[in-house]
Tab-separated table of C-alpha atoms and ligand atoms in Angstrom:
chain	number	residue	atom	x	y	z
F	1	MET	CA	124.474	92.678	130.431
F	2	THR	CA	121.006	91.151	129.878
F	3	ASP	CA	119.939	89.591	126.584
F	4	THR	CA	116.951	91.262	124.919
F	5	PRO	CA	113.912	89.090	125.644
F	6	SER	CA	112.279	87.403	122.662
F	7	PRO	CA	109.156	88.951	121.101
F	8	ILE	CA	107.011	86.279	122.784
F	9	SER	CA	108.346	87.160	126.242
F	10	ARG	CA	107.813	90.835	125.531
F	11	LEU	CA	104.282	90.144	124.308
F	12	LEU	CA	103.474	88.131	127.441
F	13	HIS	CA	104.681	90.895	129.723
F	14	TYR	CA	103.471	93.843	127.672
F	15	ARG	CA	100.496	94.518	129.943
F	16	THR	CA	101.906	93.401	133.276
F	17	GLU	CA	104.937	95.677	132.923
F	18	ARG	CA	102.639	98.692	132.705
F	19	LEU	CA	100.351	97.976	135.651
F	20	ALA	CA	99.892	100.336	138.575
F	21	LYS	CA	99.397	98.893	142.060
F	22	GLY	CA	95.896	97.408	142.415
F	23	GLU	CA	95.128	97.129	138.664
F	24	ALA	CA	93.714	93.912	137.208
F	25	VAL	CA	96.387	91.560	135.872
F	26	ALA	CA	93.995	90.183	133.242
F	27	LEU	CA	93.148	92.528	130.380
F	28	PRO	CA	89.894	94.409	131.131
F	29	ILE	CA	87.241	94.340	128.409
F	30	HIS	CA	86.366	97.995	127.874
F	31	ALA	CA	82.786	97.449	126.737
F	32	SER	CA	82.046	101.074	126.017
F	33	SER	CA	81.050	102.817	122.811
F	34	THR	CA	81.708	106.226	124.300
F	35	PHE	CA	84.207	107.702	126.772
F	36	HIS	CA	84.097	110.487	129.335
F	37	LEU	CA	84.980	113.654	127.410
F	38	PRO	CA	84.322	116.978	129.140
F	39	GLY	CA	85.551	120.125	127.372
F	40	ASP	CA	87.759	120.119	124.293
F	41	PRO	CA	89.031	116.848	122.738
F	42	ASP	CA	92.649	116.262	123.808
F	43	GLY	CA	93.568	112.972	122.126
F	44	SER	CA	92.057	110.778	124.833
F	45	HIS	CA	89.517	108.075	123.978
F	46	PHE	CA	86.144	109.494	123.014
F	47	TYR	CA	84.261	107.055	120.726
F	48	GLY	CA	84.680	103.334	120.059
F	49	ARG	CA	85.060	103.668	116.292
F	50	ASN	CA	88.153	105.809	116.855
F	51	GLY	CA	89.810	103.701	119.524
F	52	ASN	CA	89.289	101.337	122.441
F	53	PRO	CA	91.894	100.458	125.123
F	54	THR	CA	91.283	96.673	124.915
F	55	VAL	CA	91.747	96.690	121.141
F	56	GLU	CA	94.811	98.934	121.392
F	57	THR	CA	96.480	96.532	123.836
F	58	VAL	CA	96.073	93.660	121.373
F	59	GLU	CA	97.404	95.822	118.529
F	60	ALA	CA	100.471	96.641	120.607
F	61	GLU	CA	101.001	92.941	121.403
F	62	ILE	CA	100.783	91.882	117.744
F	63	GLY	CA	102.996	94.861	116.927
F	64	ILE	CA	105.720	93.238	119.045
F	65	LEU	CA	105.546	90.070	116.906
F	66	GLU	CA	105.532	92.019	113.631
F	67	ALA	CA	107.976	94.741	114.798
F	68	ALA	CA	105.566	97.168	113.162
F	69	ASP	CA	102.470	99.280	113.662
F	70	VAL	CA	99.314	97.162	113.654
F	71	VAL	CA	95.646	97.795	112.937
F	72	CYS	CA	93.187	95.069	114.000
F	73	PHE	CA	90.037	94.156	112.087
F	74	PRO	CA	86.941	92.044	112.736
F	75	SER	CA	88.115	89.393	110.207
F	76	GLY	CA	91.047	88.530	107.977
F	77	MET	CA	89.014	89.565	104.942
F	78	ALA	CA	88.342	92.991	106.486
F	79	ALA	CA	92.110	93.374	106.998
F	80	ILE	CA	92.829	92.509	103.355
F	81	ALA	CA	89.960	94.736	102.204
F	82	SER	CA	91.395	97.674	104.157
F	83	VAL	CA	94.609	97.505	102.110
F	84	PHE	CA	92.696	97.214	98.840
F	85	TYR	CA	90.416	100.127	99.746
F	86	SER	CA	93.190	102.377	101.008
F	87	VAL	CA	95.601	101.710	98.114
F	88	LEU	CA	93.668	100.876	94.931
F	89	ARG	CA	92.078	103.540	92.726
F	90	PRO	CA	90.325	103.343	89.321
F	91	GLY	CA	92.850	102.532	86.607
F	92	ASP	CA	95.146	100.611	88.961
F	93	THR	CA	96.220	96.992	88.494
F	94	VAL	CA	96.500	94.474	91.319
F	95	LEU	CA	98.267	91.121	90.956
F	96	VAL	CA	97.010	88.302	93.177
F	97	PRO	CA	97.713	84.566	93.399
F	98	SER	CA	95.476	82.400	91.209
F	99	ASP	CA	95.810	79.581	93.768
F	100	GLY	CA	95.395	81.601	96.976
F	101	TYR	CA	92.386	82.094	99.258
F	102	TYR	CA	89.434	82.336	96.854
F	103	ASN	CA	87.497	85.110	98.646
F	104	VAL	CA	90.236	87.600	97.832
F	105	ARG	CA	89.606	87.180	94.100
F	106	ASN	CA	85.843	87.279	94.764
F	107	LEU	CA	86.225	90.584	96.615
F	108	LEU	CA	88.231	92.112	93.789
F	109	SER	CA	85.878	90.949	91.063
F	110	ALA	CA	82.718	91.968	92.952
F	111	GLN	CA	83.842	95.349	94.309
F	112	PHE	CA	86.971	96.591	92.546
F	113	GLU	CA	86.735	95.479	88.919
F	114	PRO	CA	83.380	97.333	88.487
F	115	MET	CA	85.175	100.481	89.729
F	116	GLY	CA	87.867	100.185	87.045
F	117	VAL	CA	90.577	98.259	88.908
F	118	THR	CA	92.209	95.479	86.866
F	119	MET	CA	92.894	92.147	88.601
F	120	ARG	CA	95.696	89.997	87.191
F	121	THR	CA	96.463	86.551	88.590
F	122	CYS	CA	99.556	84.367	88.735
F	123	PRO	CA	100.246	80.968	90.372
F	124	THR	CA	102.186	81.279	93.647
F	125	ALA	CA	104.950	79.033	92.296
F	126	GLU	CA	105.571	81.531	89.446
F	127	MET	CA	105.136	84.737	91.443
F	128	ALA	CA	108.874	85.415	91.837
F	129	GLU	CA	109.237	85.551	88.030
F	130	ALA	CA	105.961	87.420	87.330
F	131	ASP	CA	105.694	90.537	85.201
F	132	PHE	CA	104.924	93.365	87.658
F	133	LYS	CA	104.727	96.090	85.005
F	134	ASP	CA	101.969	98.619	85.807
F	135	CYS	CA	101.048	96.891	89.091
F	136	LYS	CA	100.031	99.198	91.931
F	137	LEU	CA	99.807	96.332	94.408
F	138	VAL	CA	101.041	92.731	94.489
F	139	LEU	CA	99.579	90.183	96.892
F	140	ILE	CA	101.705	87.184	97.873
F	141	GLU	CA	100.159	84.309	99.816
F	142	SER	CA	102.830	81.909	100.988
F	143	PRO	CA	102.329	79.062	101.710
F	144	SER	CA	99.249	79.297	99.531
F	145	ASN	CA	95.906	78.049	100.761
F	146	PRO	CA	95.090	75.254	100.037
F	147	GLY	CA	97.896	73.938	97.759
F	148	LEU	CA	100.807	75.057	100.016
F	149	ALA	CA	102.945	76.413	97.197
F	150	VAL	CA	105.702	78.639	98.550
F	151	CYS	CA	107.103	81.681	96.801
F	152	ASP	CA	110.420	83.377	97.492
F	153	ILE	CA	109.073	86.454	99.299
F	154	ALA	CA	112.328	88.457	99.330
F	155	LYS	CA	112.898	87.932	95.602
F	156	THR	CA	109.266	88.631	94.674
F	157	ALA	CA	109.022	91.714	96.885
F	158	GLY	CA	112.352	93.026	95.578
F	159	ARG	CA	111.312	92.688	91.918
F	160	ALA	CA	107.793	94.022	92.518
F	161	LYS	CA	109.086	97.071	94.358
F	162	GLU	CA	111.667	97.744	91.662
F	163	ALA	CA	108.730	97.850	89.249
F	164	GLY	CA	107.032	100.429	91.501
F	165	ALA	CA	104.428	98.189	93.178
F	166	LEU	CA	103.465	97.943	96.813
F	167	VAL	CA	103.678	94.419	98.251
F	168	MET	CA	101.249	92.809	100.666
F	169	VAL	CA	101.844	89.314	102.090
F	170	ASP	CA	98.939	87.282	103.411
F	171	ASN	CA	100.732	85.459	106.232
F	172	THR	CA	97.680	83.512	107.436
F	173	THR	CA	98.997	79.991	106.820
F	174	ALA	CA	102.273	80.776	108.595
F	175	SER	CA	101.914	83.672	111.120
F	176	PRO	CA	104.602	86.138	112.253
F	177	LEU	CA	106.036	83.461	114.545
F	178	ILE	CA	107.038	81.415	111.508
F	179	GLN	CA	107.610	84.016	108.821
F	180	GLN	CA	108.350	87.747	108.872
F	181	PRO	CA	107.132	89.264	105.587
F	182	LEU	CA	108.133	92.816	106.538
F	183	ASP	CA	111.749	91.712	107.111
F	184	LEU	CA	111.606	90.066	103.678
F	185	GLY	CA	110.687	93.359	102.021
F	186	ALA	CA	106.869	93.472	102.071
F	187	ASP	CA	105.092	96.783	102.718
F	188	PHE	CA	102.121	95.112	104.417
F	189	SER	CA	101.883	91.870	106.402
F	190	VAL	CA	98.252	90.822	106.800
F	191	MET	CA	96.774	87.875	108.588
F	192	SER	CA	93.514	86.232	109.502
F	193	ASP	CA	93.953	86.048	113.281
F	194	THR	CA	90.849	83.855	113.257
F	195	LYS	CA	93.359	81.023	112.714
F	196	ALA	CA	96.379	80.255	114.904
F	197	MET	CA	96.767	83.643	116.593
F	198	ALA	CA	93.363	83.531	118.351
F	199	GLY	CA	93.559	79.780	118.021
F	200	HIS	CA	90.380	78.424	119.660
F	201	SER	CA	87.873	78.633	116.774
F	202	ASP	CA	85.739	81.056	118.770
F	203	VAL	CA	86.372	84.442	117.157
F	204	LEU	CA	86.903	86.083	113.757
F	205	CYS	CA	89.616	88.736	113.581
F	206	GLY	CA	92.542	89.910	111.493
F	207	HIS	CA	95.289	92.502	111.334
F	208	VAL	CA	97.417	94.621	109.029
F	209	ALA	CA	101.029	95.382	109.998
F	210	THR	CA	103.240	97.928	108.276
F	211	ARG	CA	106.384	99.911	109.058
F	212	ASP	CA	105.399	102.760	106.728
F	213	ALA	CA	103.656	105.616	108.570
F	214	LYS	CA	101.725	106.777	105.495
F	215	LEU	CA	100.422	103.311	104.611
F	216	PHE	CA	99.503	102.783	108.279
F	217	GLU	CA	97.537	106.036	108.329
F	218	GLY	CA	95.713	105.024	105.127
F	219	VAL	CA	94.599	101.689	106.588
F	220	LYS	CA	93.651	103.191	109.938
F	221	THR	CA	91.684	106.010	108.325
F	222	TRP	CA	89.782	103.514	106.145
F	223	ARG	CA	88.882	101.499	109.263
F	224	ARG	CA	87.624	104.574	111.067
F	225	LEU	CA	85.597	105.824	108.120
F	226	ALA	CA	84.184	102.423	107.168
F	227	GLY	CA	83.625	101.396	110.799
F	228	ALA	CA	85.302	97.968	110.489
F	229	ILE	CA	86.007	97.831	114.234
F	230	VAL	CA	86.902	94.761	116.330
F	231	SER	CA	84.666	94.444	119.370
F	232	PRO	CA	86.449	94.655	122.738
F	233	PHE	CA	85.149	91.146	123.577
F	234	ASP	CA	86.729	89.726	120.423
F	235	ALA	CA	89.942	91.646	121.082
F	236	PHE	CA	90.050	90.041	124.522
F	237	LEU	CA	89.709	86.554	123.007
F	238	LEU	CA	92.527	87.334	120.597
F	239	HIS	CA	94.661	88.628	123.476
F	240	ARG	CA	94.071	85.397	125.394
F	241	GLY	CA	94.975	83.313	122.345
F	242	LEU	CA	98.198	85.274	121.853
F	243	ALA	CA	99.392	84.233	125.306
F	244	THR	CA	99.686	80.608	124.147
F	245	VAL	CA	100.248	80.947	120.406
F	246	GLU	CA	103.904	79.949	120.540
F	247	VAL	CA	103.314	76.668	122.385
F	248	ARG	CA	100.226	75.818	120.337
F	249	LEU	CA	101.995	76.497	117.055
F	250	ALA	CA	104.971	74.401	118.073
F	251	ARG	CA	102.647	71.409	118.636
F	252	MET	CA	100.630	72.127	115.476
F	253	ASN	CA	103.801	72.344	113.373
F	254	ALA	CA	105.084	69.087	114.847
F	255	ASN	CA	101.716	67.404	114.281
F	256	ALA	CA	101.476	68.621	110.689
F	257	LEU	CA	104.976	67.370	109.888
F	258	ALA	CA	104.298	64.007	111.558
F	259	VAL	CA	101.029	63.610	109.623
F	260	ALA	CA	102.708	64.608	106.340
F	261	GLU	CA	105.446	62.017	106.943
F	262	ALA	CA	102.878	59.374	107.898
F	263	VAL	CA	100.613	59.859	104.875
F	264	GLN	CA	103.343	60.148	102.253
F	265	GLY	CA	103.893	56.742	100.762
F	266	HIS	CA	100.596	55.361	102.117
F	267	LYS	CA	98.880	53.323	99.408
F	268	ALA	CA	95.633	55.338	99.707
F	269	VAL	CA	97.418	58.669	99.184
F	270	GLN	CA	98.174	59.922	95.672
F	271	ALA	CA	100.058	63.122	96.576
F	272	VAL	CA	101.098	65.104	99.660
F	273	HIS	CA	101.823	68.824	99.831
F	274	TYR	CA	103.763	70.077	102.854
F	275	PRO	CA	106.756	72.408	102.576
F	276	GLY	CA	108.319	70.743	105.630
F	277	LEU	CA	108.854	67.467	103.744
F	278	GLY	CA	112.399	67.130	102.424
F	279	ASN	CA	111.111	66.022	99.006
F	280	ASP	CA	108.504	68.777	98.655
F	281	PRO	CA	109.319	71.015	95.657
F	282	PHE	CA	109.076	74.080	97.908
F	283	HIS	CA	111.188	72.757	100.803
F	284	GLN	CA	114.372	74.696	100.007
F	285	VAL	CA	112.683	78.079	99.596
F	286	ALA	CA	110.585	77.389	102.715
F	287	LEU	CA	113.749	76.650	104.718
F	288	LYS	CA	115.155	79.995	103.593
F	289	GLN	CA	112.253	82.115	104.876
F	290	MET	CA	110.283	80.051	107.411
F	291	ASN	CA	110.944	78.931	110.936
F	292	GLY	CA	108.561	75.941	111.012
F	293	PHE	CA	106.148	74.992	108.232
F	294	GLY	CA	102.672	75.658	109.615
F	295	PRO	CA	99.648	73.634	110.675
F	296	ILE	CA	98.203	72.703	107.253
F	297	VAL	CA	98.986	69.555	105.279
F	298	SER	CA	97.206	68.887	101.989
F	299	PHE	CA	96.919	65.442	100.455
F	300	VAL	CA	94.988	63.758	97.690
F	301	LEU	CA	92.936	60.574	97.995
F	302	ALA	CA	91.486	58.601	95.084
F	303	ASP	CA	88.170	60.419	94.815
F	304	LYS	CA	85.409	62.277	96.638
F	305	ALA	CA	84.008	59.126	98.286
F	306	ASN	CA	87.382	58.119	99.734
F	307	ALA	CA	88.044	61.639	100.982
F	308	GLU	CA	84.634	61.934	102.653
F	309	ARG	CA	85.060	58.498	104.228
F	310	PHE	CA	88.489	59.353	105.583
F	311	ILE	CA	87.195	62.573	107.165
F	312	ALA	CA	84.169	60.805	108.667
F	313	ASP	CA	86.152	57.800	109.970
F	314	CYS	CA	89.176	59.566	111.447
F	315	HIS	CA	88.059	59.905	115.049
F	316	LEU	CA	90.348	62.838	115.909
F	317	LEU	CA	89.171	64.974	112.991
F	318	SER	CA	86.370	67.456	113.082
F	319	PRO	CA	84.795	67.953	109.631
F	320	ALA	CA	85.075	71.714	109.461
F	321	THR	CA	86.566	74.505	107.397
F	322	SER	CA	89.319	76.805	108.721
F	323	PHE	CA	92.604	75.929	110.460
F	324	GLY	CA	94.845	77.003	113.325
F	325	GLY	CA	92.447	75.813	116.067
F	326	VAL	CA	93.205	73.397	118.893
F	327	HIS	CA	91.195	70.527	117.353
F	328	SER	CA	92.452	68.881	114.185
F	329	SER	CA	90.009	69.341	111.327
F	330	ALA	CA	89.807	68.560	107.639
F	331	GLU	CA	87.722	69.207	104.570
F	332	ARG	CA	87.575	68.551	100.831
F	333	ARG	CA	88.463	71.838	99.213
F	334	ALA	CA	86.698	71.021	95.939
F	335	ARG	CA	83.453	71.609	97.817
F	336	TRP	CA	84.222	75.349	97.700
F	337	GLY	CA	85.211	75.327	94.055
F	338	ASP	CA	89.007	75.441	94.582
F	339	GLU	CA	90.760	74.112	91.489
F	340	VAL	CA	91.921	70.880	93.130
F	341	PRO	CA	91.034	67.191	92.603
F	342	GLU	CA	87.779	65.915	94.159
F	343	GLY	CA	89.809	63.792	96.610
F	344	PHE	CA	91.991	66.752	97.768
F	345	ILE	CA	91.925	67.145	101.561
F	346	ARG	CA	93.112	70.185	103.483
F	347	PHE	CA	94.133	68.789	106.847
F	348	ALA	CA	94.555	71.282	109.696
F	349	ALA	CA	96.613	69.920	112.573
F	350	GLY	CA	95.441	70.746	116.080
F	351	ILE	CA	97.287	70.260	119.354
F	352	GLU	CA	96.412	66.626	120.123
F	353	PRO	CA	99.372	64.503	121.311
F	354	THR	CA	101.293	63.624	118.128
F	355	PRO	CA	101.194	59.805	118.444
F	356	ASP	CA	97.390	59.884	118.916
F	357	LEU	CA	96.884	62.008	115.821
F	358	VAL	CA	99.228	59.984	113.614
F	359	ALA	CA	97.568	56.745	114.759
F	360	ALA	CA	94.069	58.118	114.041
F	361	VAL	CA	95.089	59.292	110.561
F	362	THR	CA	96.848	56.082	109.543
F	363	GLN	CA	94.044	53.881	110.905
F	364	ALA	CA	91.455	55.805	108.877
F	365	LEU	CA	93.638	55.636	105.742
F	366	ASP	CA	94.201	51.890	106.215
F	367	THR	CA	90.476	51.218	105.877
F	368	LEU	CA	90.225	52.911	102.444
F	369	SER	CA	90.129	50.863	99.255
P	1	PLP	C1	94.886	82.629	103.461
P	1	PLP	C2	93.663	83.268	104.028
P	1	PLP	N1	93.560	84.596	103.993
P	1	PLP	C3	92.481	85.232	104.488
P	1	PLP	C4	91.431	84.524	105.045
P	1	PLP	C5	90.228	85.267	105.547
P	1	PLP	O1	90.196	85.298	106.933
P	1	PLP	P1	88.834	85.478	107.769
P	1	PLP	O2	88.071	84.200	107.609
P	1	PLP	O3	89.301	85.738	109.155
P	1	PLP	O4	88.096	86.625	107.164
P	1	PLP	C6	91.500	83.136	105.108
P	1	PLP	C7	90.398	82.358	105.700
P	1	PLP	O5	90.366	81.136	105.622
P	1	PLP	C8	92.645	82.491	104.579
P	1	PLP	O6	92.770	81.161	104.601
């Protein structure tokens, strides 16, 4: 009897298992807007907005990780938007985290509130106890970006669904390798694949995963009608990133934990947020639903000047937004208007050797007043 291979092994061999003699082992980039279609349509490819073989391969690969049907998008925001557009109608209420990724609230207030959709907000830490009455859709972001609050997804999804809401989890800060929102009761698992899944800071992309055929059809139809299509080149980059995501994430998780442990207790650091730390208020709930704690560590320095100096002086940090790439990076989140202290740093661990990264971080902290 053979053991069932893990999702990562199945993902790695998804294409090679299907090859005919003489076919390319690497995934071909089908750079074609249109496909050979004599006679009547028969379900084969015919136009790039409706389907492309390179994109479909990547969707099948991510589908192995999510154990679900997957629709890919040209950014994480497009993926989230597809759920909003396919589910929300005038008169509906959507509940979103007040401390989650800010563009989600911007999208709702710019596009959906004027159409008669009501947005309610709730801090991630209180989401499990929220009032879901009259909600059509509830968005959970756990761990939240940038504060890394964790919410009990199974409990929140259970209560929200009892109240008649659909539940979407933005899994961007974790990924399906660390956390499985659909197993925890969510209807949709969405992610910005721009981050760890593609992993090399060279492409924007995202996906929606669901196990519900009707919800899947709604999202896929919206993509086709709106034309929010991933290019085959970008799909190829995502495919290449997926081949190494497990090993990269393992190093990023280890680096983030090592950095969190190194900065906590340092005299220049006022607070550290990382659900992997034993004394973090969210550690127990994170242990229950996560397998690893992700690449982001947030910590607070005295003020803006100290934070900017740390970022400039730490020689293994690139001063950039985003996370999940191979290079460690950091930024002050107050510069985007997040409700955090001026000295709040979102640190995104890359894949540098752990001792190098910890040494660079502690040396830069040591020079602060
Ligand atoms: C939690 C979260 N969700 C969604 C997004 C949007 O993803 P994208 O930039 O790929 O549109 C981001 C981007 O930073 C994010 O951090």
